[in-house]
Coordinates of C-alpha atoms and ligand atoms in Angstrom, one line a residue:
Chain A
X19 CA 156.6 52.7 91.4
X20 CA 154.8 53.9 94.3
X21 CA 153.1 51.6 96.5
X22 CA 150.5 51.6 98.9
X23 CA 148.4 49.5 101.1
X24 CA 145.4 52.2 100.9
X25 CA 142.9 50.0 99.2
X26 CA 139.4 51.4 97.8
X27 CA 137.3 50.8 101.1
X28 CA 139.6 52.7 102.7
X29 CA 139.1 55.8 100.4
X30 CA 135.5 55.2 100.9
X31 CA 135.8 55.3 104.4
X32 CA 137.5 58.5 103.8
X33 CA 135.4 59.9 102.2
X34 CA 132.3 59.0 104.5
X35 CA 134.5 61.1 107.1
X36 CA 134.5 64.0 104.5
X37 CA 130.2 63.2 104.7
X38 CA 130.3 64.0 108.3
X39 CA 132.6 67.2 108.2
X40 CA 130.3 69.0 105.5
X41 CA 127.1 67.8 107.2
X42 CA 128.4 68.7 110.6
X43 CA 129.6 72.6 108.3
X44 CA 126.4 73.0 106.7
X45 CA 124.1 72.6 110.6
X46 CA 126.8 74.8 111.9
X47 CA 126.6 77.7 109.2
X48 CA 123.0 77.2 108.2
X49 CA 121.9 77.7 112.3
X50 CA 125.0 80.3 113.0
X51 CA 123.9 82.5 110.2
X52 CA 120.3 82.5 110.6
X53 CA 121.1 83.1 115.1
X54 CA 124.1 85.5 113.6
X55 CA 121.8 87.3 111.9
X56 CA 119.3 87.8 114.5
X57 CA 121.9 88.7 117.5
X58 CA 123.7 91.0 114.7
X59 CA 120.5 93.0 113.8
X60 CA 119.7 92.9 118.0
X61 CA 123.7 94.1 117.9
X62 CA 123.2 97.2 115.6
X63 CA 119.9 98.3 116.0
X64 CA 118.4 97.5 119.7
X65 CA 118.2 99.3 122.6
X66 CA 121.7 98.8 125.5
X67 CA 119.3 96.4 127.7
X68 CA 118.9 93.8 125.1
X69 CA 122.2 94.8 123.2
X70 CA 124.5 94.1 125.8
X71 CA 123.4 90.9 127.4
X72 CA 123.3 89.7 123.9
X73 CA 126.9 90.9 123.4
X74 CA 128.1 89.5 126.6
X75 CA 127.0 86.2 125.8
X76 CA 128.5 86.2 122.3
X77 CA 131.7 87.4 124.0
X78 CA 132.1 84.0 126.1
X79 CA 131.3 82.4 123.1
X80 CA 133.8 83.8 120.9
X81 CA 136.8 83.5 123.5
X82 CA 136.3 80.4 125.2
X83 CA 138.4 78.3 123.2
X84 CA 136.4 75.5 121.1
X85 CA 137.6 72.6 121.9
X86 CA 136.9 73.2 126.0
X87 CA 133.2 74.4 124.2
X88 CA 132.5 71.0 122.5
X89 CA 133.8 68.7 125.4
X90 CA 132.0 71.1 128.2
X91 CA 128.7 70.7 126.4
X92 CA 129.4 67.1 125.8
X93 CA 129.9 66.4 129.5
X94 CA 127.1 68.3 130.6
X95 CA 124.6 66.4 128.2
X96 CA 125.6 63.5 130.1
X97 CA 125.6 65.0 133.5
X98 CA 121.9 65.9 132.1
X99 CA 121.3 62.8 130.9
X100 CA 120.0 64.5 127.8
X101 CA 119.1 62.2 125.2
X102 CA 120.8 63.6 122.1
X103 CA 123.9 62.3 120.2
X104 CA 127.4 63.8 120.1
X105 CA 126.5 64.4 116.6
X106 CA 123.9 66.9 117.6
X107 CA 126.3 68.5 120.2
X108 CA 128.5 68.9 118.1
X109 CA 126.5 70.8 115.6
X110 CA 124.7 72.9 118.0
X111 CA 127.7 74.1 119.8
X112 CA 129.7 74.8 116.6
X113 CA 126.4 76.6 115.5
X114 CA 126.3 78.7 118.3
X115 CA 130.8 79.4 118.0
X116 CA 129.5 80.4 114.2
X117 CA 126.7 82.8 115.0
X118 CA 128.9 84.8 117.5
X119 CA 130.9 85.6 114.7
X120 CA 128.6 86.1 112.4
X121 CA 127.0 88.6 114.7
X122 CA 129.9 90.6 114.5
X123 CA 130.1 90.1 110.7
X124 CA 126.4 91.1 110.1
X125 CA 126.4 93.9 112.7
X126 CA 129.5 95.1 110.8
X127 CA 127.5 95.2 107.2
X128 CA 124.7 97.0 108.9
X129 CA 126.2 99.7 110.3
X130 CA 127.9 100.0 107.3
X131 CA 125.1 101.1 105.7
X132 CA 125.5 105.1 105.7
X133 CA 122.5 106.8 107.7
X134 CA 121.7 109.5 104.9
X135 CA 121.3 106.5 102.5
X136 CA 118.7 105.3 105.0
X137 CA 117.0 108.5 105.5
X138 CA 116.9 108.9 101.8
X139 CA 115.0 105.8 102.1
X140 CA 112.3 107.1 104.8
X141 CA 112.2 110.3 103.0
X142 CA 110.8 108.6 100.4
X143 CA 107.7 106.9 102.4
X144 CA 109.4 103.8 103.7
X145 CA 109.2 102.3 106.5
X146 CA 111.4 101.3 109.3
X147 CA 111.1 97.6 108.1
X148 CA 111.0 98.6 104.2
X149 CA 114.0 100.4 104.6
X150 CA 115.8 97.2 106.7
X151 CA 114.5 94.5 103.7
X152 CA 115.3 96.8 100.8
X153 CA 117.9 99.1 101.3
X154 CA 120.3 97.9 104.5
X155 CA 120.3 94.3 103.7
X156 CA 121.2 93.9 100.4
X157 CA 124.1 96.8 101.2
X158 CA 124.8 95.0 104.4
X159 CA 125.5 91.6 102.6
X160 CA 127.8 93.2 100.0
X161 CA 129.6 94.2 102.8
X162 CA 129.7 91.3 104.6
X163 CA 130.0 88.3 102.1
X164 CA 133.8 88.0 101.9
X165 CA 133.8 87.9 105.8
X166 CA 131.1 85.3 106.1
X167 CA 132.8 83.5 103.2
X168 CA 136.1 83.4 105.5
X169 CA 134.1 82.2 108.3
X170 CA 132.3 79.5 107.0
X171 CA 135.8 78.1 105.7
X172 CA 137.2 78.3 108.9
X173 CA 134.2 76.3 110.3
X174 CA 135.0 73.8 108.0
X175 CA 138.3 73.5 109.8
X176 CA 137.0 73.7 112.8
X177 CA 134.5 71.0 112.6
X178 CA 137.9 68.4 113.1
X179 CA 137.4 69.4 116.9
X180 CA 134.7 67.3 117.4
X181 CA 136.6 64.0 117.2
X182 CA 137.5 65.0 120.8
X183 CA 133.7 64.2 121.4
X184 CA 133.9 61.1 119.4
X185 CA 132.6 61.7 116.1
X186 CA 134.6 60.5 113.3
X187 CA 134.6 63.3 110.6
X188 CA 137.5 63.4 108.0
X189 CA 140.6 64.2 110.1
X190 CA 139.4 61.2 112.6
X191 CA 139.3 58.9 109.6
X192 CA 142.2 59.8 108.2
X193 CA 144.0 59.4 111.9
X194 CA 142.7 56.1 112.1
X195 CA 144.2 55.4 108.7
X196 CA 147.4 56.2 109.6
X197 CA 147.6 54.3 112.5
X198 CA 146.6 51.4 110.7
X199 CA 148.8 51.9 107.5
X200 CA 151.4 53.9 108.6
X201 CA 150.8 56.3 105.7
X202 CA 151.0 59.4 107.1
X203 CA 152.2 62.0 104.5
X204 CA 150.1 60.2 101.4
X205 CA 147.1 59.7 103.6
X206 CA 147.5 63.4 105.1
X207 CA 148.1 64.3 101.8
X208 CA 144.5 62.9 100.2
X209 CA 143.0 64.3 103.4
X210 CA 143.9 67.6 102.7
X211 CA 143.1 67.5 99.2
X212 CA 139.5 66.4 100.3
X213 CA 139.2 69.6 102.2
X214 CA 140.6 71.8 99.7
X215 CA 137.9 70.0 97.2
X216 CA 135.3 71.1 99.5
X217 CA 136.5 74.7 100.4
X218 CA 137.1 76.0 96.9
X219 CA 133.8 76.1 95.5
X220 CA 132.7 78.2 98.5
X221 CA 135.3 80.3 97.8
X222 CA 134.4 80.5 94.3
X223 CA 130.9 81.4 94.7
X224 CA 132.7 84.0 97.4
X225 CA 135.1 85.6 94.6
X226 CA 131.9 85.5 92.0
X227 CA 129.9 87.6 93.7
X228 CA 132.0 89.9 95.0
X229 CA 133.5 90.5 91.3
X230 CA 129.7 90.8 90.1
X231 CA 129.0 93.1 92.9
X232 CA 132.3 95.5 92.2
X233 CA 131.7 95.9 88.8
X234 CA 128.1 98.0 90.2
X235 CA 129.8 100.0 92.5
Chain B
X15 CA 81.1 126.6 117.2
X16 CA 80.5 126.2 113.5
X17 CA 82.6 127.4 110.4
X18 CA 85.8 129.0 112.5
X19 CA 88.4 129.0 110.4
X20 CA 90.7 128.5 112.5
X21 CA 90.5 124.9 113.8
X22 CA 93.3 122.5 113.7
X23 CA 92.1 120.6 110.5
X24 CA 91.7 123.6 108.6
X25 CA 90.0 121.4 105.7
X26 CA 91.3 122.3 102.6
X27 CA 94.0 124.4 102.6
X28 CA 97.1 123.4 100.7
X29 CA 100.5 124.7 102.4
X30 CA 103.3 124.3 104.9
X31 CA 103.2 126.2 107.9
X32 CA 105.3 126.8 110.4
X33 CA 104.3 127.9 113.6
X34 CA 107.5 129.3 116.5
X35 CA 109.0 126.1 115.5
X36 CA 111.7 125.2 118.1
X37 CA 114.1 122.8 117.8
X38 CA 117.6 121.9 119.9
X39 CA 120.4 118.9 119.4
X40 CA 120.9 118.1 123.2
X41 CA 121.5 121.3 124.6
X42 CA 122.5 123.7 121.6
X43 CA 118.7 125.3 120.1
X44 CA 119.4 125.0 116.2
X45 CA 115.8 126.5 115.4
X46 CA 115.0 129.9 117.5
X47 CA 111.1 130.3 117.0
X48 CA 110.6 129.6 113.1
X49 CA 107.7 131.3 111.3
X50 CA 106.8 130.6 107.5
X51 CA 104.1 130.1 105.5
X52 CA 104.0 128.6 102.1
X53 CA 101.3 128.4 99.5
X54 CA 100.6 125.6 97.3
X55 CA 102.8 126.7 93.8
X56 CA 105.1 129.1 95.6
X57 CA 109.5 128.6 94.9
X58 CA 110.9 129.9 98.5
X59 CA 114.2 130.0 98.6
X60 CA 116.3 130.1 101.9
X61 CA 119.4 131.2 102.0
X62 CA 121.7 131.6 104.9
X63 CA 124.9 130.9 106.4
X64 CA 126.3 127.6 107.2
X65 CA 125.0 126.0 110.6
X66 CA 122.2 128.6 110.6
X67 CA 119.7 125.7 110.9
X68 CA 118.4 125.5 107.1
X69 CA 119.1 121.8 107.1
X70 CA 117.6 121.3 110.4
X71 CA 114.1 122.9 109.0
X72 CA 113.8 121.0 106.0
X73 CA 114.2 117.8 108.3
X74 CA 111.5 119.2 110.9
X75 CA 109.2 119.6 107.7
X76 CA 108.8 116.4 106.7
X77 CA 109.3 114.6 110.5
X78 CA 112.5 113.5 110.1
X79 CA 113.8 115.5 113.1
X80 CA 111.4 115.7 115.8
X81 CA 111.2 119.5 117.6
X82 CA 110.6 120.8 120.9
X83 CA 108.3 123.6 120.4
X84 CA 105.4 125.3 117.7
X85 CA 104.0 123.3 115.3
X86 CA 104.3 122.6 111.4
X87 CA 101.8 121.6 109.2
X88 CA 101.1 120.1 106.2
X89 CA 97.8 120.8 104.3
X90 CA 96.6 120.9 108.0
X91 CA 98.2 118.3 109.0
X92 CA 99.9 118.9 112.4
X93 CA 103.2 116.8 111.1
X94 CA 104.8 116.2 115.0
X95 CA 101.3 115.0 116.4
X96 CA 101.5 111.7 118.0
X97 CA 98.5 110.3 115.8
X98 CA 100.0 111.7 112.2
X99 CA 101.0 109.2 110.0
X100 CA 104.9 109.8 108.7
X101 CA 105.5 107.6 106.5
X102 CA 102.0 108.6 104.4
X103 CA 102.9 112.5 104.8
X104 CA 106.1 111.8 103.8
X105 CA 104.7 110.9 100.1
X106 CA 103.2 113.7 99.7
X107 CA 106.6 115.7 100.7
X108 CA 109.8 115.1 98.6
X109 CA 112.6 115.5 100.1
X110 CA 116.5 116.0 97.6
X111 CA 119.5 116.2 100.2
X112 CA 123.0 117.7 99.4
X113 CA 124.6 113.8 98.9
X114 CA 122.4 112.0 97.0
X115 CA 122.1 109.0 97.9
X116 CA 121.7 106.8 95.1
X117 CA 121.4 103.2 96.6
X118 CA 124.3 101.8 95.0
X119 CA 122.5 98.4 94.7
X120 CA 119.9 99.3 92.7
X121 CA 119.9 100.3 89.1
X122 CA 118.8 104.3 88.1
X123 CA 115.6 102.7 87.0
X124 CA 115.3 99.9 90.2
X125 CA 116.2 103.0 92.2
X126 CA 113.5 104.9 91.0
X127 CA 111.0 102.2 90.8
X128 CA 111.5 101.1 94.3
X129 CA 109.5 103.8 96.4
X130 CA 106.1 103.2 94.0
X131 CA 106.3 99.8 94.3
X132 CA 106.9 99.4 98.2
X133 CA 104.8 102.9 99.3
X134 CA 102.5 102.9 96.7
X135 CA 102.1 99.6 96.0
X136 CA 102.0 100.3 92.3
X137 CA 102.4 97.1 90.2
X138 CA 105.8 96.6 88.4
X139 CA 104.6 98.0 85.1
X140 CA 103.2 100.6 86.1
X141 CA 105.9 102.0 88.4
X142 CA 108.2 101.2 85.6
X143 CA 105.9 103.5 83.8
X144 CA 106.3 106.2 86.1
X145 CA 110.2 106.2 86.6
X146 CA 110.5 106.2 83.1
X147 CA 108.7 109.2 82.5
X148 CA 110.3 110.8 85.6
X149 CA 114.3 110.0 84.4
X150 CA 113.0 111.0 80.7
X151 CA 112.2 114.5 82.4
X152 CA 115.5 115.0 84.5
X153 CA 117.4 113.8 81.2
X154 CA 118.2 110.4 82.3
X155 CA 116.1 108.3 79.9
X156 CA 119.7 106.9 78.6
X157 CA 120.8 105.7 81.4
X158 CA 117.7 103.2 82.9
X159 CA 120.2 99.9 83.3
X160 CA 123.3 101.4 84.7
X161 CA 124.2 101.4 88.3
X162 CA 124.7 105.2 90.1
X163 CA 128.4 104.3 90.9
X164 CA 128.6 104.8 86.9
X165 CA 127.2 108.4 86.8
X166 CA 128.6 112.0 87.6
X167 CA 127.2 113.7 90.5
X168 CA 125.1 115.8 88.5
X169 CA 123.2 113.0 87.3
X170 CA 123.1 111.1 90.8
X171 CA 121.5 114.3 91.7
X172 CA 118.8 114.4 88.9
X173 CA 118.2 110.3 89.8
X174 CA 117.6 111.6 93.1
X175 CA 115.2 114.6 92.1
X176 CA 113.3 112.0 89.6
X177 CA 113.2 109.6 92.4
X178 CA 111.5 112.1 94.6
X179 CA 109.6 112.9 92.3
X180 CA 108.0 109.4 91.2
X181 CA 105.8 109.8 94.1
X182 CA 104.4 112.7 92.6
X183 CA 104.3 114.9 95.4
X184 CA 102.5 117.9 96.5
X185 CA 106.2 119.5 97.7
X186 CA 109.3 119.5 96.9
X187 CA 112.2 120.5 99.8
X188 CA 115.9 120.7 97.8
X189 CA 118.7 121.2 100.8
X190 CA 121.8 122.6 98.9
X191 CA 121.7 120.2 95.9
X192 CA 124.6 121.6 94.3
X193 CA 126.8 122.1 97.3
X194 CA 128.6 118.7 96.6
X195 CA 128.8 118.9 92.9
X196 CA 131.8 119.9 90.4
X197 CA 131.6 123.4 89.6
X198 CA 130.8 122.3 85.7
X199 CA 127.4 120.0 87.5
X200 CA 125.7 122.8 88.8
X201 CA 124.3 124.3 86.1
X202 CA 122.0 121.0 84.7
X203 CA 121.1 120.2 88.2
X204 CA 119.6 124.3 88.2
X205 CA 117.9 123.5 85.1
X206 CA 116.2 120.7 86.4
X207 CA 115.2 122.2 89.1
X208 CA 114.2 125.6 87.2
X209 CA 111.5 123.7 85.0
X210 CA 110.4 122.3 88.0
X211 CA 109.3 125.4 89.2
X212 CA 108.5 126.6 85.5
X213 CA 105.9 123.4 86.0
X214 CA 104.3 125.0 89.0
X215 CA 106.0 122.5 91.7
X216 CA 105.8 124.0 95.1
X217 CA 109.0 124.4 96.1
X218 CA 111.7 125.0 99.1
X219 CA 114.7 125.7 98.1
X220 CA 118.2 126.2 100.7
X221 CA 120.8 127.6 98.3
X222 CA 123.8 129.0 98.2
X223 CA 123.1 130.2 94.5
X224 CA 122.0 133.3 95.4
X225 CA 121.9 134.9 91.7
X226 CA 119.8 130.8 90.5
X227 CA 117.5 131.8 94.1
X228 CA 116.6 135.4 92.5
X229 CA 115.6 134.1 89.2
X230 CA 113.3 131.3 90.1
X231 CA 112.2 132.2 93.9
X232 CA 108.7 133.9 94.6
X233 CA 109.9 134.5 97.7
X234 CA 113.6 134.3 99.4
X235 CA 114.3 133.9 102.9
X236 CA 117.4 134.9 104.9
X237 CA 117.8 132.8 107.5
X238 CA 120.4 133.5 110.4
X239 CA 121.3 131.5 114.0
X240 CA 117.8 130.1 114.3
X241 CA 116.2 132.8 113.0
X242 CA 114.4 134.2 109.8
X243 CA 116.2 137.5 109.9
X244 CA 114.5 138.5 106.4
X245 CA 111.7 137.7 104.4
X246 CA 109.9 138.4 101.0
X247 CA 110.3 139.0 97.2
X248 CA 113.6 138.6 95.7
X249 CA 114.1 141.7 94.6
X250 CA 113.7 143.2 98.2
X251 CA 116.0 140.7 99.9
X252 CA 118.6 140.0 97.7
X253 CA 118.4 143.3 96.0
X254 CA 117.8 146.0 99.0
X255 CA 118.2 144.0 101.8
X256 CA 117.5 145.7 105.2
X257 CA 118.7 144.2 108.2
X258 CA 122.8 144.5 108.5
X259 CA 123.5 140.8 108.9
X260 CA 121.3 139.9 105.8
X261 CA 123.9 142.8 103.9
X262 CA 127.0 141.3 105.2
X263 CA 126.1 137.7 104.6
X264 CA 125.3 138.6 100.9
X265 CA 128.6 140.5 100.7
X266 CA 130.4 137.7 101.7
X267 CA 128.7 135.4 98.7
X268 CA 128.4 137.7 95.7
Ligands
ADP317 N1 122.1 115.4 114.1 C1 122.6 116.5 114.7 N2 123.1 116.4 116.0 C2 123.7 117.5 116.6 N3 123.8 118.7 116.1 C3 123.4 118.9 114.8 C4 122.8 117.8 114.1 N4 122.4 118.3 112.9 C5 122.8 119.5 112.9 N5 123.4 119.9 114.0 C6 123.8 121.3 114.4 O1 122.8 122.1 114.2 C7 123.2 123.4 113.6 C8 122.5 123.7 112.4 O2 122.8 122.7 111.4 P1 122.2 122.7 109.9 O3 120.7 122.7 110.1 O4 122.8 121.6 109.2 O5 122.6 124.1 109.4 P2 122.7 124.6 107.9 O6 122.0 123.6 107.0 O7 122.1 125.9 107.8 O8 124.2 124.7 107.5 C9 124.7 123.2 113.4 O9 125.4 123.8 114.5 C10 124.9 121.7 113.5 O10 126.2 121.4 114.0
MG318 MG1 122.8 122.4 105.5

């Protein structure tokens, strides 16, 4: 029979790590899509001298890697002395990491969006902002829904980088496990399950609409 | 000085006019010094060779294109004036392009609705009212709950005439509306727009169905590099043409 040491507290504390990693994912997307939004509509439809800065800054954001991000902007909130938690770092700079991809992603979906479908729009009366709100967004997210899918998965994943900052989210947990047990492969293994269990439904939803939305066009 | 008629906001009058309209992409002049007039329940057609600037004149019409030079207006309304309000002429001028331009989100009725509701403000019923009636006319009343992507050409193009035409407005500009279709599309999308004109709509239309522009035109004009070369009843430009380039440019399409 297989044995193990792993007792039902443990789990729990488990799963209190998998608590952390999904609230940590949800601060991140929620704030990188709303920003990602905003820089991605600045990104496709303003003028050079507010487009550019905007896309410099997302470039530093997207190739710094994040692991330097999160300890940088943990050492400089206690350089500071700002009084915020590690917690909140960590969810602010993963939110920011998120919303320069999402730029990208919803810059993408706008642009996508072909001109003579928007002048077909105006033709009809429409205003600038009538023609954003009903005819480029909902074509924009269509396009961009598998891609934002993708990348709040990979968020998910990438929320483990904040043990480095000292918050203990699921991978930190299960690490601490494992040097306590000496379970690696089954405690690894549970682990991983946990963060499949949280992925798929996201990636459900993901492959929902987009059948829904294929079966229109 | 009282009762000129020829102030600016010449009150009532119901037409488009084109004053030595000028227009350029950049450094290339597309539009030479345009002159037109017309009336409220006239069918001009213009017909022309490609890159002559026909596209680039409906688009000046109803402000979608600015232009450099002249003037155009609407029912007296100077169209390029800084104080005009686009998006309120622009209801009164319906515009069908040669891709249609169904938005693929929307259903035929939704995309048809959509305009009323937003421009108009109409309530829900009513503009449901009103796209119904309109899709009945262009022969789509079947198809109110599908999506474009599941209709032929020929009836995205009769959505987009029907959607045009739920704002009920005063004109009507058609750029090349069968270009793009399957030979076997052509001839509804020409019906449609023959009963238009049968309905007393006041129409534009740039064609390259020269024998469709004789039969339903009041007036045809030849349009060539920026230029109307020709001008007047059908007969007379299609049928006797004058001017050497308006002769060689209909040998080339009959
Ligand atoms: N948006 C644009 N930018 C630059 N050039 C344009 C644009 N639209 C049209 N043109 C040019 O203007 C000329 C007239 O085009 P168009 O009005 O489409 O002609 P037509 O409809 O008679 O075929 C062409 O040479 C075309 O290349
Ligand atoms: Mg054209």
């Amino acid at each position: 029979m297989f044995e193990t040491s792993l007792t039902w507290n443990d789990v729990l504390f488990l799963l209190q790590g998998a608590g952390t990693t999904l609230t940590i994912t949800f601060w991140a997307v929620l704030g990188g899509t709303i920003l990602g939004m905003l820089f991605g509509l600045a990104r496709a439809t303003a003028p050079w001298w507010l487009n550019a800065p905007i896309g410099f800054v997302l470039d530093i954001l997207r190739s710094v890697p994040l692991l330097i991000q999160f300890v940088l902007a943990n050492s400089f909130k206690s350089i500071l002395k700002l009084n915020v938690t590690a917690f909140t770092v960590g969810c602010v700079v993963l939110a920011l990491y998120t919303a320069a991809y999402c730029a990208e992603i919803v810059r993408g979906g706008i642009l996508a969006v072909p001109p003579t479908t928007r002048r077909a729009a105006r033709s009809l009366g429409m205003t600038y902002t009538q023609d954003l709100t009903n005819i480029v967004f909902p074509i924009a997210l269509r396009v961009a829904l598998p891609s934002w899918i993708g990348l709040t998965l990979g968020v998910m994943k990438d929320t483990a980088l904040v043990l480095w900052i000292g918050i203990v989210e699921l991978l930190r947990s299960s690490q601490i496990l494992v040097t306590r047990l000496q379970e690696p492969l089954f405690i690894l293994s549970i682990a991983g399950l946990i963060y499949f269990l949280m992925s798929f439904p996201i990636a459900r939803l993901g492959a929902r609409l987009e059948k829904r939305w294929r079966e229109n066009d | 000085m009282h009762g000129s008629g020829h102030g600016s906001k010449s009150g009532g009058v119901k037409m488009i006019e084109l004053k030595d309209v000028r227009k350029s992409f950049g450094s290339l002049e597309v539009l030479k010094g345009v002159s037109l007039t017309v009336q409220k329940g006239e069918v001009l057609s213009v017909i022309g060779g490609s890159g002559s600037g026909k596209s680039t004149m409906l688009m000046c019409i109803n402000g979608l294109e600015p232009i450099q030079g002249g003037q155009i207006l609407v029912d007296g309304i100077d169209v390029h004036a800084r104080g005009t309000d686009l998006n309120k002429l622009r209801q009164k001028i319906g515009i069908v392009f040669q891709q249609w331009n169904a938005f693929p989100h929307l259903t035929v009725l939704e995309n048809v609705m959509l305009a009323p509701r937003k421009v108009l403000g109409k309530s829900k019923r009513e503009a449901e009212e009103i796209a119904v009636k309109q899709l009945t006319h262009v022969g789509l009343g079947e198809k109110l709950k599908v999506y474009p992507s599941k209709l032929s050409g020929g009836q995205q193009q009769r959505m987009a005439i029907a959607r045009a035409l739920a704002m009920s407005p005063d004109y009507m500009l058609f750029d090349e509306v069968t270009s793009a279709l399957d030979p076997q599309l052509v001839g509804e999308v020409l019906d449609t727009l023959k009963m238009l004109s049968e309905e007393g709509m006041t129409m534009i239309l740039v064609t390259h169905e020269i024998r469709f522009a004789r039969d339903v035109s009041d007036r045809v004009a030849f349009f060539h590099k920026g230029l109307i070369h020709e001008i007047g009843a059908p007969e007379q430009v299609i049928g006797n043409p004058q001017k050497p380039e308006t002769i060689d440019f209909l040998k080339s399409v009959l």
